[in-house]
Short mmCIF file of N, CA and C in Angstrom, two decimals:
data_model
loop_
_atom_site.label_atom_id
_atom_site.label_comp_id
_atom_site.label_asym_id
_atom_site.label_seq_id
_atom_site.Cartn_x
_atom_site.Cartn_y
_atom_site.Cartn_z
N UNK C 359 -1.80 5.62 9.87
CA UNK C 359 -2.57 6.03 9.16
C UNK C 359 -2.89 5.09 8.26
N UNK C 360 -2.02 4.47 7.96
CA UNK C 360 -2.06 3.12 6.88
C UNK C 360 -1.93 4.22 5.32
N UNK C 361 -1.19 5.17 5.33
CA UNK C 361 -0.55 6.27 3.88
C UNK C 361 0.35 7.40 4.28
N UNK C 362 0.98 7.44 3.55
CA UNK C 362 1.75 8.72 3.73
C UNK C 362 1.50 10.02 3.06
N UNK C 363 0.82 10.32 2.36
CA UNK C 363 0.26 11.39 1.53
C UNK C 363 -1.22 11.09 1.21
N UNK C 364 -2.08 12.69 1.85
CA UNK C 364 -3.48 12.32 1.54
C UNK C 364 -3.63 13.53 0.19
N UNK C 365 -4.19 13.49 -0.27
CA UNK C 365 -4.53 14.56 -1.62
C UNK C 365 -6.26 14.84 -1.88
N UNK C 366 -6.67 15.98 -1.50
CA UNK C 366 -7.69 16.38 -1.51
C UNK C 366 -8.35 16.87 -2.84
N UNK C 367 -9.04 16.11 -3.77
CA UNK C 367 -9.16 17.14 -5.43
C UNK C 367 -10.91 17.02 -5.22
N UNK C 368 -11.15 18.03 -5.02
CA UNK C 368 -13.15 17.94 -5.30
C UNK C 368 -13.31 17.14 -3.87
N UNK C 369 -14.13 16.50 -4.82
CA UNK C 369 -14.97 15.18 -4.56
C UNK C 369 -14.13 14.03 -4.20
N UNK C 370 -12.91 13.87 -4.54
CA UNK C 370 -12.36 12.54 -4.53
C UNK C 370 -11.00 12.76 -3.41
N UNK C 371 -10.42 11.39 -3.08
CA UNK C 371 -9.34 12.31 -1.94
C UNK C 371 -8.68 10.71 -2.37
N UNK C 372 -7.32 10.94 -2.69
CA UNK C 372 -5.97 10.18 -2.70
C UNK C 372 -5.18 9.81 -1.66
N UNK C 373 -5.07 8.34 -1.08
CA UNK C 373 -4.20 8.09 -0.23
C UNK C 373 -2.85 7.78 -1.46
N UNK C 374 -1.59 8.09 -0.84
CA UNK C 374 -0.79 7.85 -1.18
C UNK C 374 0.50 6.78 -0.55
N UNK C 375 0.95 5.57 -0.76
CA UNK C 375 1.82 4.97 0.51
C UNK C 375 2.96 4.55 -0.22
N UNK C 376 4.12 5.59 0.05
CA UNK C 376 5.40 5.12 -0.69
C UNK C 376 6.20 4.08 -0.07
N UNK C 377 6.69 3.36 -0.87
CA UNK C 377 7.50 2.38 -0.52
C UNK C 377 8.84 2.08 -1.53
N UNK C 378 9.74 1.97 -1.07
CA UNK C 378 11.05 2.07 -1.37
C UNK C 378 12.00 0.80 -1.25
N UNK C 379 13.16 1.16 -2.36
CA UNK C 379 14.03 -0.16 -2.53
C UNK C 379 15.28 0.58 -2.50
N UNK C 380 16.56 0.16 -1.93
CA UNK C 380 18.00 0.68 -2.14
C UNK C 380 18.03 -0.30 -3.53
N UNK C 381 17.49 -1.35 -4.06
CA UNK C 381 17.78 -2.06 -5.45
C UNK C 381 16.29 -1.89 -6.05
N UNK C 382 16.22 -3.22 -6.86
CA UNK C 382 14.74 -3.17 -7.44
C UNK C 382 14.78 -4.54 -6.93
N UNK C 383 13.86 -5.17 -6.27
CA UNK C 383 13.09 -5.84 -5.95
C UNK C 383 11.94 -6.19 -6.50
N UNK C 384 11.48 -5.48 -6.57
CA UNK C 384 9.84 -5.20 -6.91
C UNK C 384 8.95 -5.80 -6.05
N UNK C 385 9.17 -5.84 -4.54
CA UNK C 385 8.25 -6.66 -3.91
C UNK C 385 8.57 -5.48 -2.69
N UNK C 386 6.80 -5.44 -2.30
CA UNK C 386 6.71 -4.57 -1.31
C UNK C 386 6.07 -5.10 0.01
N UNK C 387 6.34 -4.90 1.35
CA UNK C 387 5.81 -5.64 2.48
C UNK C 387 4.91 -4.79 2.89
N UNK C 388 3.36 -4.41 2.85
CA UNK C 388 2.28 -3.66 4.10
C UNK C 388 2.21 -3.56 4.96
N UNK C 389 2.34 -2.94 6.02
CA UNK C 389 2.96 -3.08 6.99
C UNK C 389 0.55 -3.34 7.65
N UNK C 390 -0.04 -3.51 8.45
CA UNK C 390 -0.76 -3.56 9.33
C UNK C 390 -1.80 -2.75 8.68
N UNK C 391 -1.46 -1.71 9.55
CA UNK C 391 -2.00 -0.30 8.93
C UNK C 391 -2.27 0.26 7.62
N UNK C 392 -1.48 -0.28 6.66
CA UNK C 392 -1.73 -0.17 5.20
C UNK C 392 -2.73 -1.26 4.68
N UNK C 393 -2.67 -2.35 5.21
CA UNK C 393 -3.55 -3.27 4.49
C UNK C 393 -4.91 -2.65 4.98
N UNK C 394 -5.22 -2.34 6.47
CA UNK C 394 -6.41 -2.10 6.85
C UNK C 394 -6.89 -1.24 6.04
N UNK C 395 -5.98 0.23 5.98
CA UNK C 395 -6.81 1.28 5.12
C UNK C 395 -6.93 1.05 4.18
N UNK C 396 -5.76 0.44 3.20
CA UNK C 396 -6.43 0.19 1.91
C UNK C 396 -7.65 -0.75 1.41
N UNK C 397 -8.04 -1.83 2.15
CA UNK C 397 -9.11 -2.37 2.33
C UNK C 397 -10.26 -1.95 2.89
N UNK C 398 -10.24 -0.91 3.23
CA UNK C 398 -11.19 0.18 3.87
C UNK C 398 -11.38 1.36 3.49
N UNK C 399 -11.56 1.19 2.14
CA UNK C 399 -11.84 2.96 1.74
C UNK C 399 -13.27 3.20 1.44
N UNK C 400 -13.38 4.48 1.37
CA UNK C 400 -14.82 4.75 0.91
C UNK C 400 -14.76 4.92 -0.35
N UNK C 401 -16.30 5.35 -0.80
CA UNK C 401 -16.77 5.28 -2.34
C UNK C 401 -15.95 6.44 -2.66
N UNK C 402 -15.33 7.59 -2.78
CA UNK C 402 -14.43 8.15 -3.06
C UNK C 402 -13.08 8.37 -2.78
N UNK C 403 -12.91 7.42 -2.25
CA UNK C 403 -11.38 7.36 -1.96
C UNK C 403 -10.25 6.01 -2.89
N UNK C 404 -9.41 7.28 -3.33
CA UNK C 404 -7.97 6.13 -4.11
C UNK C 404 -7.04 5.87 -2.88
N UNK C 405 -6.55 4.63 -3.02
CA UNK C 405 -5.47 4.24 -2.57
C UNK C 405 -4.15 3.96 -3.73
N UNK C 406 -3.12 4.89 -3.22
CA UNK C 406 -2.12 4.06 -4.41
C UNK C 406 -0.53 3.94 -3.85
N UNK C 407 -0.11 2.88 -4.14
CA UNK C 407 0.84 2.74 -3.85
C UNK C 407 2.08 2.91 -5.07
N UNK C 408 3.37 3.89 -3.93
CA UNK C 408 4.63 4.16 -5.11
C UNK C 408 5.83 3.92 -4.68
N UNK C 409 5.89 2.85 -5.88
CA UNK C 409 7.35 2.00 -5.57
C UNK C 409 8.43 2.85 -6.08
N UNK C 410 9.64 3.09 -5.12
CA UNK C 410 10.72 3.73 -5.52
C UNK C 410 11.90 3.00 -5.37
N UNK C 411 12.35 2.47 -6.63
CA UNK C 411 13.42 1.53 -6.84
C UNK C 411 14.44 2.39 -7.02
N UNK C 412 15.66 1.53 -6.32
CA UNK C 412 16.92 2.37 -6.81
C UNK C 412 16.95 3.48 -5.81
N UNK C 413 16.34 3.55 -4.57
CA UNK C 413 16.41 5.02 -3.95
C UNK C 413 17.44 5.76 -4.11
N UNK C 414 18.85 4.91 -3.55
CA UNK C 414 19.68 6.21 -3.47
C UNK C 414 20.89 6.14 -4.67
N UNK C 415 20.21 5.62 -5.62
CA UNK C 415 20.95 5.84 -7.40
C UNK C 415 20.34 6.90 -7.98
N UNK C 416 20.57 7.91 -8.04
CA UNK C 416 19.78 9.23 -8.44
C UNK C 416 19.80 8.37 -10.21
N UNK C 417 20.98 8.21 -10.78
CA UNK C 417 20.73 7.56 -12.52
C UNK C 417 19.85 6.80 -12.70
N UNK C 418 19.71 5.49 -11.65
CA UNK C 418 18.74 4.45 -11.91
C UNK C 418 17.53 4.41 -10.83
N UNK C 419 17.11 5.64 -10.19
CA UNK C 419 15.68 5.78 -9.94
C UNK C 419 14.86 5.38 -10.50
N UNK C 420 13.93 4.89 -10.17
CA UNK C 420 12.37 5.47 -10.63
C UNK C 420 10.91 4.83 -10.10
N UNK C 421 10.29 6.14 -10.39
CA UNK C 421 8.74 6.01 -9.37
C UNK C 421 8.40 5.36 -10.29
N UNK C 422 7.09 4.17 -9.62
CA UNK C 422 5.97 3.68 -10.60
C UNK C 422 5.18 3.34 -9.58
N UNK C 423 3.63 4.04 -10.03
CA UNK C 423 2.61 3.87 -9.12
C UNK C 423 2.09 2.50 -9.47
N UNK C 424 1.31 2.01 -8.08
CA UNK C 424 1.26 0.58 -8.56
C UNK C 424 -0.80 0.41 -7.92
N UNK C 425 -1.47 -0.14 -8.24
CA UNK C 425 -2.86 -0.17 -7.96
C UNK C 425 -3.26 -0.81 -6.38
N UNK C 426 -3.96 -0.26 -6.44
CA UNK C 426 -4.55 -1.45 -4.65
C UNK C 426 -4.63 -2.30 -4.79
N UNK C 427 -3.88 -3.28 -4.12
CA UNK C 427 -4.14 -4.74 -4.55
C UNK C 427 -5.29 -5.22 -3.28
N UNK C 428 -5.84 -4.59 -2.86
CA UNK C 428 -7.25 -4.63 -1.98
C UNK C 428 -8.48 -4.27 -2.67
N UNK C 429 -8.38 -3.94 -3.62
CA UNK C 429 -9.00 -3.04 -4.60
C UNK C 429 -9.84 -3.81 -5.97
N UNK C 430 -10.66 -3.53 -6.78
CA UNK C 430 -10.83 -3.97 -7.86
C UNK C 430 -9.73 -3.58 -8.91
N UNK C 431 -8.90 -4.25 -9.56
CA UNK C 431 -9.07 -5.80 -9.55
C UNK C 431 -8.62 -6.45 -8.81
N UNK C 432 -7.86 -5.96 -7.46
CA UNK C 432 -7.41 -7.47 -6.66
C UNK C 432 -6.02 -7.68 -6.99
N UNK C 433 -5.77 -8.81 -6.61
CA UNK C 433 -3.91 -8.65 -6.77
C UNK C 433 -3.48 -9.05 -8.35
N UNK C 434 -4.69 -8.45 -9.46
CA UNK C 434 -4.02 -8.81 -10.58
C UNK C 434 -2.81 -7.64 -10.74
N UNK C 435 -2.10 -8.54 -11.47
CA UNK C 435 -0.76 -7.81 -11.38
C UNK C 435 0.49 -8.32 -10.69
N UNK C 436 0.03 -8.92 -9.76
CA UNK C 436 0.76 -9.23 -8.67
C UNK C 436 0.69 -10.75 -8.58
N UNK C 437 1.99 -10.96 -7.91
CA UNK C 437 2.21 -12.39 -7.49
C UNK C 437 2.35 -12.56 -5.76
N UNK C 438 1.37 -13.12 -5.26
CA UNK C 438 1.22 -13.50 -3.92
C UNK C 438 2.64 -14.14 -3.44
N UNK C 439 3.55 -13.46 -2.24
CA UNK C 439 4.80 -13.97 -2.04
C UNK C 439 4.73 -15.12 -1.06
N UNK C 440 3.67 -14.32 0.04
CA UNK C 440 3.90 -14.94 1.39
C UNK C 440 2.26 -14.07 1.98
N UNK C 441 2.06 -15.24 2.84
CA UNK C 441 0.28 -15.00 3.31
C UNK C 441 0.69 -14.82 5.11
N UNK C 442 0.30 -13.07 5.33
CA UNK C 442 0.71 -13.44 7.04
C UNK C 442 -0.61 -12.87 7.35
N UNK C 443 -1.10 -13.86 8.57
CA UNK C 443 -2.48 -13.53 8.85
C UNK C 443 -2.59 -13.25 10.00
N UNK C 444 -3.00 -12.44 10.97
CA UNK C 444 -3.38 -12.54 12.53
C UNK C 444 -4.30 -12.45 13.09
N UNK C 445 -5.31 -13.04 13.96
CA UNK C 445 -6.51 -12.85 13.82
C UNK C 445 -6.51 -13.03 15.40
N UNK C 446 -7.96 -11.53 16.29
CA UNK C 446 -8.11 -11.69 17.56
C UNK C 446 -9.47 -12.19 17.45
N UNK C 447 -9.34 -12.72 18.60
CA UNK C 447 -11.07 -13.43 19.31
C UNK C 447 -11.05 -13.49 20.43
N UNK C 448 -12.80 -13.41 20.58
CA UNK C 448 -12.83 -13.66 22.32
C UNK C 448 -13.33 -15.00 22.54
N UNK C 449 -12.71 -15.43 23.88
CA UNK C 449 -12.96 -17.05 24.56
C UNK C 449 -14.24 -16.16 24.98
N UNK C 450 -15.30 -17.44 24.79
CA UNK C 450 -16.37 -17.35 25.46
C UNK C 450 -16.49 -17.40 26.51
N UNK C 451 -17.07 -16.87 27.64
CA UNK C 451 -17.14 -16.97 29.08
C UNK C 451 -16.38 -15.71 29.67
N UNK C 452 -15.08 -15.56 29.10
CA UNK C 452 -14.04 -14.47 29.61
C UNK C 452 -14.12 -13.39 29.32
#
């Protein structure tokens, strides 16, 4: 579905994707369904990534909400570490 939790609040829908790390890498790798969903939102939808660092260490665990990298203002606040793209096309006449 491209998200882990959906919360409806009146006319707004919030989609939450949770990413966790056993350390504090401050990196996430969105899956294909997450990229597709986060980049195709309805006008009343908000996509939020929730990053949980040090997930196995109760004393150091930290939960940080992150903005949608595919919405406004885009990748502001992110460094693009890798660009993976997979495209599908049809061959003419086949």
